[in-house]
Coordinates of C-alpha atoms and ligand atoms in Angstrom, one line a residue:
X1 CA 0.0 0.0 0.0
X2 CA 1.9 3.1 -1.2
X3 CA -0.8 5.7 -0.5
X4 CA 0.2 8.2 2.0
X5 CA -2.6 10.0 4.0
X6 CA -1.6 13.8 4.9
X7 CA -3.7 16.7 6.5
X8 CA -3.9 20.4 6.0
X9 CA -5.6 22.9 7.1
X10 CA -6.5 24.1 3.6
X11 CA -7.6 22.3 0.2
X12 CA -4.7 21.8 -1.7
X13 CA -3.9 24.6 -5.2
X14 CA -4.6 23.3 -8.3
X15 CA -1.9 21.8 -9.8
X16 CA -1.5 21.7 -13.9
X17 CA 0.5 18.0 -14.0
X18 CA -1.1 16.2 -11.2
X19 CA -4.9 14.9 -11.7
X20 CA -6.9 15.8 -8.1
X21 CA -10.3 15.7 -6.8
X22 CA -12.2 17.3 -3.7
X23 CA -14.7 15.4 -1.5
X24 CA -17.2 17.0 0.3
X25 CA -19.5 15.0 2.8
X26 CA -22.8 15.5 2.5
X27 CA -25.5 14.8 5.1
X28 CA -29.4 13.1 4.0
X29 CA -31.1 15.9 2.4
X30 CA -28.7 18.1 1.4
X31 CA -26.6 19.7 4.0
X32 CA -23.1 19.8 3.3
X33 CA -20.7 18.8 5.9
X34 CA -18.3 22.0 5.5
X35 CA -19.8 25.3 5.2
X36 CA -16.5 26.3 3.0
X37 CA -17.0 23.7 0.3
X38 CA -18.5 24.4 -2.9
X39 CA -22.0 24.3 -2.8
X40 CA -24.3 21.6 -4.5
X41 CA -26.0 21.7 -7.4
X42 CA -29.7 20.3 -6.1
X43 CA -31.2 20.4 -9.2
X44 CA -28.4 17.9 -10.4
X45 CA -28.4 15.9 -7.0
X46 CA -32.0 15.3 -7.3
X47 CA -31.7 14.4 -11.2
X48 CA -29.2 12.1 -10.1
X49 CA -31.3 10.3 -7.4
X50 CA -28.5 11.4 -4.8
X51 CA -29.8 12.0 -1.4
X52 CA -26.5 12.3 1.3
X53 CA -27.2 8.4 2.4
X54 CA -24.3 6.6 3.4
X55 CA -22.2 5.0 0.5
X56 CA -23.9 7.4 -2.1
X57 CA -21.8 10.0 -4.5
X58 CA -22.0 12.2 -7.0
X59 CA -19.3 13.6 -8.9
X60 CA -19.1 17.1 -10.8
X61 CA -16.5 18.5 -13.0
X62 CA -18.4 20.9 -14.7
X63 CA -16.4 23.9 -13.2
X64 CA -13.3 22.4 -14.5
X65 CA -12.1 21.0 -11.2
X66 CA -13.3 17.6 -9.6
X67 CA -15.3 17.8 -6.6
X68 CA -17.1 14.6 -5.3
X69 CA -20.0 15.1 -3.3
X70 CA -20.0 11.8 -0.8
X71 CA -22.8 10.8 1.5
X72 CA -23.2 10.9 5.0
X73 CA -26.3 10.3 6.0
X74 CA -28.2 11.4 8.9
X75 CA -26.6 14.1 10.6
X76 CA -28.3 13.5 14.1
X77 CA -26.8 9.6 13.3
X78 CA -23.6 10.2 12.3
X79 CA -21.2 7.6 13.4
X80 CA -17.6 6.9 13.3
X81 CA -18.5 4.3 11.1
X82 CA -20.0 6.6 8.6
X83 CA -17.0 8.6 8.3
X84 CA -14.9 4.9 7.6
X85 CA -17.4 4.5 5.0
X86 CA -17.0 8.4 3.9
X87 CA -13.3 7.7 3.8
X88 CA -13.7 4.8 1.2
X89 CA -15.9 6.3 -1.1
X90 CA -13.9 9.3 -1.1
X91 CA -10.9 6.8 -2.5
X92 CA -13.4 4.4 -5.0
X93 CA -14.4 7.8 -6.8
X94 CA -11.5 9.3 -7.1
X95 CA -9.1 6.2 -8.5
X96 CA -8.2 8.2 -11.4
X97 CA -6.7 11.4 -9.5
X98 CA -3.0 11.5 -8.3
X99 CA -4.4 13.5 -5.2
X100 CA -7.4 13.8 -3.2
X101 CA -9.2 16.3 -0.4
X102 CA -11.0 15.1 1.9
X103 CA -12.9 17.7 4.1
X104 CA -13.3 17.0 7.6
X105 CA -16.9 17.8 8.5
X106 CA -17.2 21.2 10.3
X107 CA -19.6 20.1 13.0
X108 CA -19.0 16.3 14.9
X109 CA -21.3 14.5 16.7
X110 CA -20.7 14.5 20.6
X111 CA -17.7 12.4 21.8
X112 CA -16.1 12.6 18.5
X113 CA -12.9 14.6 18.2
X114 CA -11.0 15.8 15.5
X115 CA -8.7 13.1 16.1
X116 CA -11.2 10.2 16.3
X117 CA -12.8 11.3 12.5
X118 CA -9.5 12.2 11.0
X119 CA -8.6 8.5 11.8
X120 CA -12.0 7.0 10.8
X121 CA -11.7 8.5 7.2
X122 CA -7.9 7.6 7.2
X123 CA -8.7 4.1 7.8
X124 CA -11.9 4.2 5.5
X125 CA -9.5 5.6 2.3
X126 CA -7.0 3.1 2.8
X127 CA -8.8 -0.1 3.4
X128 CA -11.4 1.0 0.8
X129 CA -8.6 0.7 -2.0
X130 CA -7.0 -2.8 -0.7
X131 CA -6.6 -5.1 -3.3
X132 CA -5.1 -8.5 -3.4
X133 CA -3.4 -8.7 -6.8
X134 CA -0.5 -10.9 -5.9
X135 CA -1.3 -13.5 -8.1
X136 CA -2.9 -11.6 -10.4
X137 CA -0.6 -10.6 -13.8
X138 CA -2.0 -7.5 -14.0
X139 CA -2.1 -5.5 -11.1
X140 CA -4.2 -2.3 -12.2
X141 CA -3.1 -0.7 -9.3
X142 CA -5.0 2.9 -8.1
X143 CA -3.3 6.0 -9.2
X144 CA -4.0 7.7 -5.6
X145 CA -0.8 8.6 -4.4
X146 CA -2.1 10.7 -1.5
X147 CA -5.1 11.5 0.7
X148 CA -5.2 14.7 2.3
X149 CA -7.7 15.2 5.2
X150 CA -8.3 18.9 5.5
X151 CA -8.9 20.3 8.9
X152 CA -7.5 16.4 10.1
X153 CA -5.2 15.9 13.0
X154 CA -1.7 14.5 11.8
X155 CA -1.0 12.1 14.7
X156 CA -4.8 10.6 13.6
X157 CA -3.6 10.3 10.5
X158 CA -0.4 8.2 11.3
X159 CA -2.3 5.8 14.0
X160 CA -5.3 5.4 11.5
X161 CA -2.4 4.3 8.7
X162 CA -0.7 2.2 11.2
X163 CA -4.2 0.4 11.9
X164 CA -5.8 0.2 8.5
X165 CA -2.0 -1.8 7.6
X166 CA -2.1 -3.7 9.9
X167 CA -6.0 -4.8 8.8
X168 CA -4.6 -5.2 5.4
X169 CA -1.9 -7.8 6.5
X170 CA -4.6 -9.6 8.1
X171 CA -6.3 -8.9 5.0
X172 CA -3.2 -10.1 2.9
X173 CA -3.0 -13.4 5.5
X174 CA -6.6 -14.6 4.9
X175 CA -6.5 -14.0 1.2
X176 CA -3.1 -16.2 0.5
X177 CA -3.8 -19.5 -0.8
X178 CA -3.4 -22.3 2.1
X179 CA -0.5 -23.7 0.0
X180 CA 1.4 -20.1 0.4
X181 CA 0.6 -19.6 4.0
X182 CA 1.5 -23.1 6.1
X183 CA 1.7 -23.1 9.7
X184 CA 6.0 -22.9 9.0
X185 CA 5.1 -19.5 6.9
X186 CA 2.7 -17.9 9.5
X187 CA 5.3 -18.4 11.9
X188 CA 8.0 -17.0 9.7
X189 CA 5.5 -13.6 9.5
X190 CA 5.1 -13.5 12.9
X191 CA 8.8 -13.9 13.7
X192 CA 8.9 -10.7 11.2
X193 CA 6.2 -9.0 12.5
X194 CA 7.9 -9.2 16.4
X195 CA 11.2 -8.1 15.3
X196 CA 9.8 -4.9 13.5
X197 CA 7.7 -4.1 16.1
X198 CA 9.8 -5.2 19.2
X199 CA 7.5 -7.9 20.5
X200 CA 9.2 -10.6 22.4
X201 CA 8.3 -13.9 20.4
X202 CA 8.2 -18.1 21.2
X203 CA 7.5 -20.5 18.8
X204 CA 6.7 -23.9 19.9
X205 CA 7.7 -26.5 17.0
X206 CA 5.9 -29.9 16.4
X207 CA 8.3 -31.7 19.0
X208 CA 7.7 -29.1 21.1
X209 CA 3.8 -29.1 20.8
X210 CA 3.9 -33.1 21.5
X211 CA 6.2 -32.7 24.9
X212 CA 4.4 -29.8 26.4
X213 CA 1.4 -31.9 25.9
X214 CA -0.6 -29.5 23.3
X215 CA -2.6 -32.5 23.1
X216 CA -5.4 -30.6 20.9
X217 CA -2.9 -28.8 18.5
X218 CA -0.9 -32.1 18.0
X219 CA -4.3 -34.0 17.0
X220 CA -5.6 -31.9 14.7
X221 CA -2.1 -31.8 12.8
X222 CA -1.6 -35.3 12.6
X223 CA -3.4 -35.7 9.5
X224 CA -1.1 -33.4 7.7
X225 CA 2.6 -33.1 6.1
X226 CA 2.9 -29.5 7.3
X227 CA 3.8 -29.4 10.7
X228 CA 2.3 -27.3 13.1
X229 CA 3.4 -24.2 15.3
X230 CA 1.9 -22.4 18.2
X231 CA 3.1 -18.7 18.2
X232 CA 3.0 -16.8 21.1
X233 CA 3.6 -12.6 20.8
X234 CA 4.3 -10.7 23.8
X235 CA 3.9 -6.5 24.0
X236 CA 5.0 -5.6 27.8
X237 CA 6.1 -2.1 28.0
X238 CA 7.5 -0.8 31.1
X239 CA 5.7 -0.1 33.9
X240 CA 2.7 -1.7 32.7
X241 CA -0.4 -2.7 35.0
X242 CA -2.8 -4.8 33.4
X243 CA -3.1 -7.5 30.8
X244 CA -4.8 -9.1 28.2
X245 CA -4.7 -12.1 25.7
X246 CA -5.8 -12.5 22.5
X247 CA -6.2 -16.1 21.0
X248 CA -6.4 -16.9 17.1
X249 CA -8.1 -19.7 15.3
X250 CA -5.0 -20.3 12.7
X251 CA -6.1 -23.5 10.6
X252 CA -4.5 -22.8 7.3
X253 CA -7.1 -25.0 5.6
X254 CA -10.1 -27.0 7.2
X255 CA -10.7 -29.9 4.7
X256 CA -12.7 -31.3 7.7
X257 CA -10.0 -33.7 8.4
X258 CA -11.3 -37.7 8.1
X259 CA -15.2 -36.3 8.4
X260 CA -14.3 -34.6 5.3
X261 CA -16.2 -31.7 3.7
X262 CA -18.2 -31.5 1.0
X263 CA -16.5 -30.4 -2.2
X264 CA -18.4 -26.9 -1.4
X265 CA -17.8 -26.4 2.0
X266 CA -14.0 -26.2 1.3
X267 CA -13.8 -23.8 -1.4
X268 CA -12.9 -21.2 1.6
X269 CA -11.4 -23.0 4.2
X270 CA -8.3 -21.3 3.6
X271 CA -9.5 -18.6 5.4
X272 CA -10.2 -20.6 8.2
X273 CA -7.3 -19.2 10.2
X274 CA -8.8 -15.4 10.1
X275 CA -8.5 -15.2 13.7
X276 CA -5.5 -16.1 14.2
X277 CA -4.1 -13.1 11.0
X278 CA -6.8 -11.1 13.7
X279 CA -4.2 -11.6 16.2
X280 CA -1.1 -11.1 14.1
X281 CA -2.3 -7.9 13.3
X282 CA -3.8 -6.5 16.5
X283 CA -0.3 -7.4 18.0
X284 CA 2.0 -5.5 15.0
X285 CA 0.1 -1.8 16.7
X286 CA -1.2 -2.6 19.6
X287 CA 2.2 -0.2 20.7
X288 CA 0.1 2.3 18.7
X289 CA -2.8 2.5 20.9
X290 CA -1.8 1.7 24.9
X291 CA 1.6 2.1 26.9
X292 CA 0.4 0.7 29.7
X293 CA -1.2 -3.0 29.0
X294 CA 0.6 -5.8 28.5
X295 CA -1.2 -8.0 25.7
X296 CA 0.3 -11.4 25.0
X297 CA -1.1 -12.8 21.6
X298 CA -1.3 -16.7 21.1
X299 CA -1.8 -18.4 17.8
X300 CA -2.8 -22.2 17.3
X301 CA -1.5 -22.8 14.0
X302 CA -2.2 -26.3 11.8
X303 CA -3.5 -27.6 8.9
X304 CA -6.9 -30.0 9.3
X305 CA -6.4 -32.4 6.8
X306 CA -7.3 -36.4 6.6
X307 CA -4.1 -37.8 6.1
X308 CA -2.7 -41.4 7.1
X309 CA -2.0 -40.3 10.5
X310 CA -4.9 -38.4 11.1
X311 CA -6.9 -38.1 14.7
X312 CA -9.8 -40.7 14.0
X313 CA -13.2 -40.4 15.3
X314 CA -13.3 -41.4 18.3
X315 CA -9.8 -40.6 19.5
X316 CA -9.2 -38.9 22.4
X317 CA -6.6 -35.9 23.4
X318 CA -5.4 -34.5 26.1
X319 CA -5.3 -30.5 26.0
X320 CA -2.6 -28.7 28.2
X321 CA -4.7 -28.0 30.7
X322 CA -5.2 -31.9 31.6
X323 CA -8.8 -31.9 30.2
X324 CA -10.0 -35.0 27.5
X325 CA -11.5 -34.3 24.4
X326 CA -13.3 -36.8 22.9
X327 CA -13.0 -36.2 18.9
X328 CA -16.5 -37.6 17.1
X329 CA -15.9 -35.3 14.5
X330 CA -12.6 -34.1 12.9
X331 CA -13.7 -30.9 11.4
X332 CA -14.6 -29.6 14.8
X333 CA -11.0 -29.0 15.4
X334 CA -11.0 -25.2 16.0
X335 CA -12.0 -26.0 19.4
X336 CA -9.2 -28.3 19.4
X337 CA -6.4 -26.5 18.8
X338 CA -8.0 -23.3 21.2
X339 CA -8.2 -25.8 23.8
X340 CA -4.1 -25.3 24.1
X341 CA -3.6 -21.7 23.5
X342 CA -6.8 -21.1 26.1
X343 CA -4.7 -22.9 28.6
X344 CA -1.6 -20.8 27.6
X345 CA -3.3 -17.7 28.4
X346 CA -4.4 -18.6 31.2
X347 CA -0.9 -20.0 32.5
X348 CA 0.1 -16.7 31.2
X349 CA -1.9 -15.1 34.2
X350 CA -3.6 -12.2 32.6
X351 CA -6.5 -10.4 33.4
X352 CA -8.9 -11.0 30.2
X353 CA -8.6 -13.4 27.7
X354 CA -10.5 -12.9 24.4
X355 CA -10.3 -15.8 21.6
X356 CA -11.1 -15.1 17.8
X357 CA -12.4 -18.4 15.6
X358 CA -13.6 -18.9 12.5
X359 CA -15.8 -21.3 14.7
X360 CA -19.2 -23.0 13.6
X361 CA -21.4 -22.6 10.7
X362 CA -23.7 -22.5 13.5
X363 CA -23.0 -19.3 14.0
X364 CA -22.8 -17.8 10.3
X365 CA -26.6 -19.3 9.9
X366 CA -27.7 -17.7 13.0
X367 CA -26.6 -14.6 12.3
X368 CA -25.2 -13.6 8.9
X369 CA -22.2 -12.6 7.8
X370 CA -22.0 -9.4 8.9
X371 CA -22.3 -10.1 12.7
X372 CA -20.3 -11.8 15.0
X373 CA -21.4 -13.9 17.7
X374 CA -20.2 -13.1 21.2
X375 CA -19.9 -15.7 23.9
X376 CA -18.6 -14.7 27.6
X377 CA -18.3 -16.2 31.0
X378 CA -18.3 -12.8 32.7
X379 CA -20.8 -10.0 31.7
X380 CA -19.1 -7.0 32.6
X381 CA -16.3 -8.0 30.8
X382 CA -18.5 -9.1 27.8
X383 CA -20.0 -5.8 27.8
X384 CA -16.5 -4.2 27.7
X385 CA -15.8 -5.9 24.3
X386 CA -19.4 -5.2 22.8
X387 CA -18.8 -1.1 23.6
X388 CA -15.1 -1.8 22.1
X389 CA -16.9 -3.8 19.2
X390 CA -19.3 -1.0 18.5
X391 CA -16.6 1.7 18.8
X392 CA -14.6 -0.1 15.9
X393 CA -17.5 -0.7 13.7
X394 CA -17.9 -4.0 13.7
X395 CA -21.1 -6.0 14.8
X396 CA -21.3 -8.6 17.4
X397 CA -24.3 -9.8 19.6
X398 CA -24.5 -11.6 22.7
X399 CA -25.2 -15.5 22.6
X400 CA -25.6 -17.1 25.7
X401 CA -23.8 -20.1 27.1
X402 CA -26.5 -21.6 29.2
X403 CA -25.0 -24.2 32.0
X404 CA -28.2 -26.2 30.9
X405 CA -26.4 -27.0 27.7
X406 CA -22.9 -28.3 29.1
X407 CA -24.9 -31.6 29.5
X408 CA -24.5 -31.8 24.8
X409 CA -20.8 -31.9 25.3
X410 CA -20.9 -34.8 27.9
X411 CA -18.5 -37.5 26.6
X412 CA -19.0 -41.6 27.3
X413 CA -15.7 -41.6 27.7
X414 CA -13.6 -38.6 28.6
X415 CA -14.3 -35.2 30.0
X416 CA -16.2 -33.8 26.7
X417 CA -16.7 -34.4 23.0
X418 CA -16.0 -31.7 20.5
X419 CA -20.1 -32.2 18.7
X420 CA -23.0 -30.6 20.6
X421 CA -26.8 -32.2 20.5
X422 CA -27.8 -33.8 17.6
X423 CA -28.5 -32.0 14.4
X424 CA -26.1 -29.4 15.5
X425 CA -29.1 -27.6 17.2
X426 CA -27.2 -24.5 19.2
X427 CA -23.8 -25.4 17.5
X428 CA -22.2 -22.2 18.3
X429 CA -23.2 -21.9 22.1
X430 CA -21.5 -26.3 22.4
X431 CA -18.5 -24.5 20.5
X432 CA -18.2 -21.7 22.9
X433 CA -19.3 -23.9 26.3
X434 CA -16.4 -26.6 25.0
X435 CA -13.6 -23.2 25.2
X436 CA -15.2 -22.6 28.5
X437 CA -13.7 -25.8 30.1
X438 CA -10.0 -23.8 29.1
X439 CA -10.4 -20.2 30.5
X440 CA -10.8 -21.4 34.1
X441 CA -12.2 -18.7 36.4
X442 CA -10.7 -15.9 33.9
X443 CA -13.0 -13.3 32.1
X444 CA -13.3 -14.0 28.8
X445 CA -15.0 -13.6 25.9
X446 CA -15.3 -15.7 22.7
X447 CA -16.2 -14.3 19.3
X448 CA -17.0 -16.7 16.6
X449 CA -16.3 -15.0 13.5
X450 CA -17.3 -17.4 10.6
X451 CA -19.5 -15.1 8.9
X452 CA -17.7 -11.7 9.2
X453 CA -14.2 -13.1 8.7
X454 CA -14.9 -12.9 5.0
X455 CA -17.0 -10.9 2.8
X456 CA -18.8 -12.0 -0.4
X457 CA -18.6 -8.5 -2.1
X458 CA -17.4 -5.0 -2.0
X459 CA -19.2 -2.9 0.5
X460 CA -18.0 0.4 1.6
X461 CA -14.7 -0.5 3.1
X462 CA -14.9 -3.9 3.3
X463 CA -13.7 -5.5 0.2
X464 CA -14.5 -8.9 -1.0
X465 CA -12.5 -11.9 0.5
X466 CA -10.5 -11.8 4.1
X467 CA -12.1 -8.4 5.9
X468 CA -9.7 -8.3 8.7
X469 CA -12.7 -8.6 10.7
X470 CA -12.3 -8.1 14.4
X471 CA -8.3 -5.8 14.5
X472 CA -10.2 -3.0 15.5
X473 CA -12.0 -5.2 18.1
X474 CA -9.3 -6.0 19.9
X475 CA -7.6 -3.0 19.7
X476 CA -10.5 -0.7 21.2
X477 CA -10.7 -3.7 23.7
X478 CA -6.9 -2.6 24.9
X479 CA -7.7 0.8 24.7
X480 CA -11.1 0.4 26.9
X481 CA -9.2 -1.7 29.4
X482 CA -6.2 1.4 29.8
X483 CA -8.8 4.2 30.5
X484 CA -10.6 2.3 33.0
Ligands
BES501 N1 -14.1 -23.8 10.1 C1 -15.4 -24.4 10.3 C2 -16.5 -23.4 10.6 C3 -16.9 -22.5 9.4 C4 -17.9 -22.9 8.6 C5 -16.3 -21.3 9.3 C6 -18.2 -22.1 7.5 C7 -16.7 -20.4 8.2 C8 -17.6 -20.8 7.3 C9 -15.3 -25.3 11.5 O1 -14.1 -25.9 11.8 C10 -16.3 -26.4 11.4 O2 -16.2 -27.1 10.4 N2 -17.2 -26.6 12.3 C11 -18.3 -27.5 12.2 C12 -18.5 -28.1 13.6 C13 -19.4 -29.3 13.6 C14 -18.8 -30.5 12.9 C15 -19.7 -29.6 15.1 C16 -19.5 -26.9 11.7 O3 -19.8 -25.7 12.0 O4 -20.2 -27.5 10.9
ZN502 ZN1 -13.8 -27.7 10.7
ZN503 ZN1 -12.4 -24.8 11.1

């Protein structure tokens, strides 16, 4: 990503050799964001059907000069969300100028600084041009060069870039082809990531993951040639009070292992390790956003594939924390493989744990894939993850984890099974109440991202393929937790 994001307190001058556009928000009805800007021609708008909703523009360059006129929507409504969206659209209309303005709105809802909407829009531009081209032979980049938010905040800028770079590495992660991105080359990133960002970093090998008794992780692998790492990412700066985990899903493809897919249930199971790229990323800024948290990231990290040495059904592992896990079915494995890094973080000692899957189908059926589910064993803290959730603009809502159900996960044999009740009824709550046996008496809180971790089209500044889905999550989580 080579676009730069800049602010000014003025639009830029004209420039004869260098193509550039202004965008000017505009709220439902008409109202321009900036009293300054040029004013719009309703007679046009209307002609045009364009009424200030969110994601709508018009452009005009009958004056000679570029101006995009970019919807808001309600003013009363507006939302940090809306200017992420605002930030995007600016970008998508303008991929034929070197240069774009984007004006800061004069007036900003209460509890919205300067800061906070100069980095909104920066990270709307930027994640609203990603593109994943690297296998393409033409790359038909955007001719942006630069984004200029007049009236922004320049610090803003620079944490919004830093954020919306670190999405599109997640981005970049989830869209890699499960062949490119083994457990041996997540590791290698991570390894990268840490040393540019001054993270300590462990990496626990296959030998390793077999004599520290990572009984789930080891398991899961066993069908496949690639072997598996667990990655574990520490930020501690100095003097710091509090701390966090964050816990990744990383299975670089879910065939299903032995109770194999169908044919089209695997067309995008290489995006099956989203929250573990979630955690990658979170961790390359969380420096960014709080000096006084430590946040220790863990990533389970495997294939799930039904090789001769795969777990059968009917197997049963031990995770690190001692508990047995009955396998019935192999493609339940996320829960598998979290079973370890759960017990990590909780060895680890912190004071939240919060665990990011690409869990159930469960979960993408009862709620879409735009929302994530959120599952918690202690409601405050569940509460604190949902305000940092809405903060970042991306939906979750509450599922329960009713002790009434713990009964679906009773094994014959060992201390659970990794299937719920029959016919999957409430799959996503007997994925979340099996993580629960790992977290002992730590707050926590599960979010099962199978629907959001990917997107089926372009919308805003979500673009189709690996979203990134839940960076911003976590980070507002950190940032919650240091102001409290
Ligand atoms: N990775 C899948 C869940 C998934 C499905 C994510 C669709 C994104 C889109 C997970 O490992 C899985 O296969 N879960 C099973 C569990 C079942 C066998 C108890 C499922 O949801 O069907
Ligand atoms: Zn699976
Ligand atoms: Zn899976």
């Amino acid at each position: 990503m080579s676009i730069e994001v800049k602010v000014s307190d003025a639009p830029s001058a004209e420039s004869e050799d260098r193509a550039q556009s202004t965008v000017i928000g505009i709220y439902s009805g008409g109202l321009p964001a900036t009293a300054s800007a040029p004013s719009l021609d309703e007679a046009r708008a209307k002609r045009r059907n364009f009424e200030g909703k969110t994601n709508q523009s018009l452009v005009d360059d009958s004056s000679g000069s570029m101006v995009i006129y970019g919807g808001l929507g309600d003013k009363a409504e507006l939302t940090l969300d809306d200017l992420r969206r605002f930030g995007a659209l600016a970008v998508r209309s303008s991929s034929r100028q070197a240069s774009v303005d984007v004006l800061l709105p004069d007036e900003l809802p209460a509890g919205v600084s300067v800061a906070d909407a100069t980095r909104a829009i920066t990270e709307g531009a930027l994640l609203g041009c990603y593109k994943f081209t690297e296998y393409k032979s033409k790359k038909d980049p955007s001719k942006i060069e630069t984004v200029v938010v007049v009236g922004g905040d320049a610090e803003a800028a620079r944490i919004g870039t830093r954020v919306a770079k670190a999405i599109c590495l997640a981005r970049d992660l989830v869209n890699h082809p499960a062949s490119a991105l083994t457990p041996i080359r997540m590791a290698e990133i991570a390894t990268e990531v840490a040393s540019e960002n001054g993270l300590d970093i462990k990496i626990w090998d296959e030998n390793e993951i077999a004599d520290e008794g990572f009984g789930g992780l080891q398991g899961v692998s066993l069908g496949s040639d690639q072997p598996p790492r667990m990655i574990k990412l520490t930020y501690n700066p100095e003097g710091a009070t509090k701390s966090l985990a964050f816990v990744g899903k990383g299975i670089t493809f879910d065939s299903g292992g032995l109770s194999l897919k169908p044919a089209d249930g695997m067309v995008t199971m290489k995006t099956d390790m989203s929250g573990a790229a979630a955690v990658l990323a979170a961790m390359s800024v969380v420096k960014e956003v709080v000096t006084d948290i430590k946040v220790v990231g863990f990533m389970a990290v495997t294939e799930n594939l039904p090789g001769p040495r795969a777990t059968k059904p009917g197997d049963v592992l031990t995770a690190r924390n001692g508990k047995t896990m009955e396998v019935l079915n192999t493609d339940a494995e996320g829960r598998l493989v979290l079973s370890d890094a759960l017990s990590l973080a909780v060895e680890e000692d912190v004071d939240a744990i919060v665990d990011i899957a690409t869990l159930t189908g469960a979960c993408l059926v009862a709620l879409g894939a735009e929302i994530a589910g959120l599952m918690t064993n202690n409601d405050q803290f569940g509460d604190e993850v949902a305000a940092a959730a809405d903060r970042a603009g991306e939906p979750v809502w509450k599922l329960p984890l009713p002790k009434r159900y713990r009964k679906h996960i009773d094994s014959e044999i060992a201390d659970m099974k990794n299937i719920g009740a029959p016919r999957g009824l409430a799959g996503a709550l007997s994925a979340g109440l099996f993580l629960q046996e790992f977290v002992g008496d730590k707050p926590w809180v599960h979010l099962d991202i199978a629907g959001p971790a990917r997107a089926e089209g372009d919308d805003g500044y979500i673009v189709k393929g690996g979203t990134g889905f839940s960076v911003r999550t976590l980070l507002e989580t950190a940032v919650g937790r240091s102001q409290q």
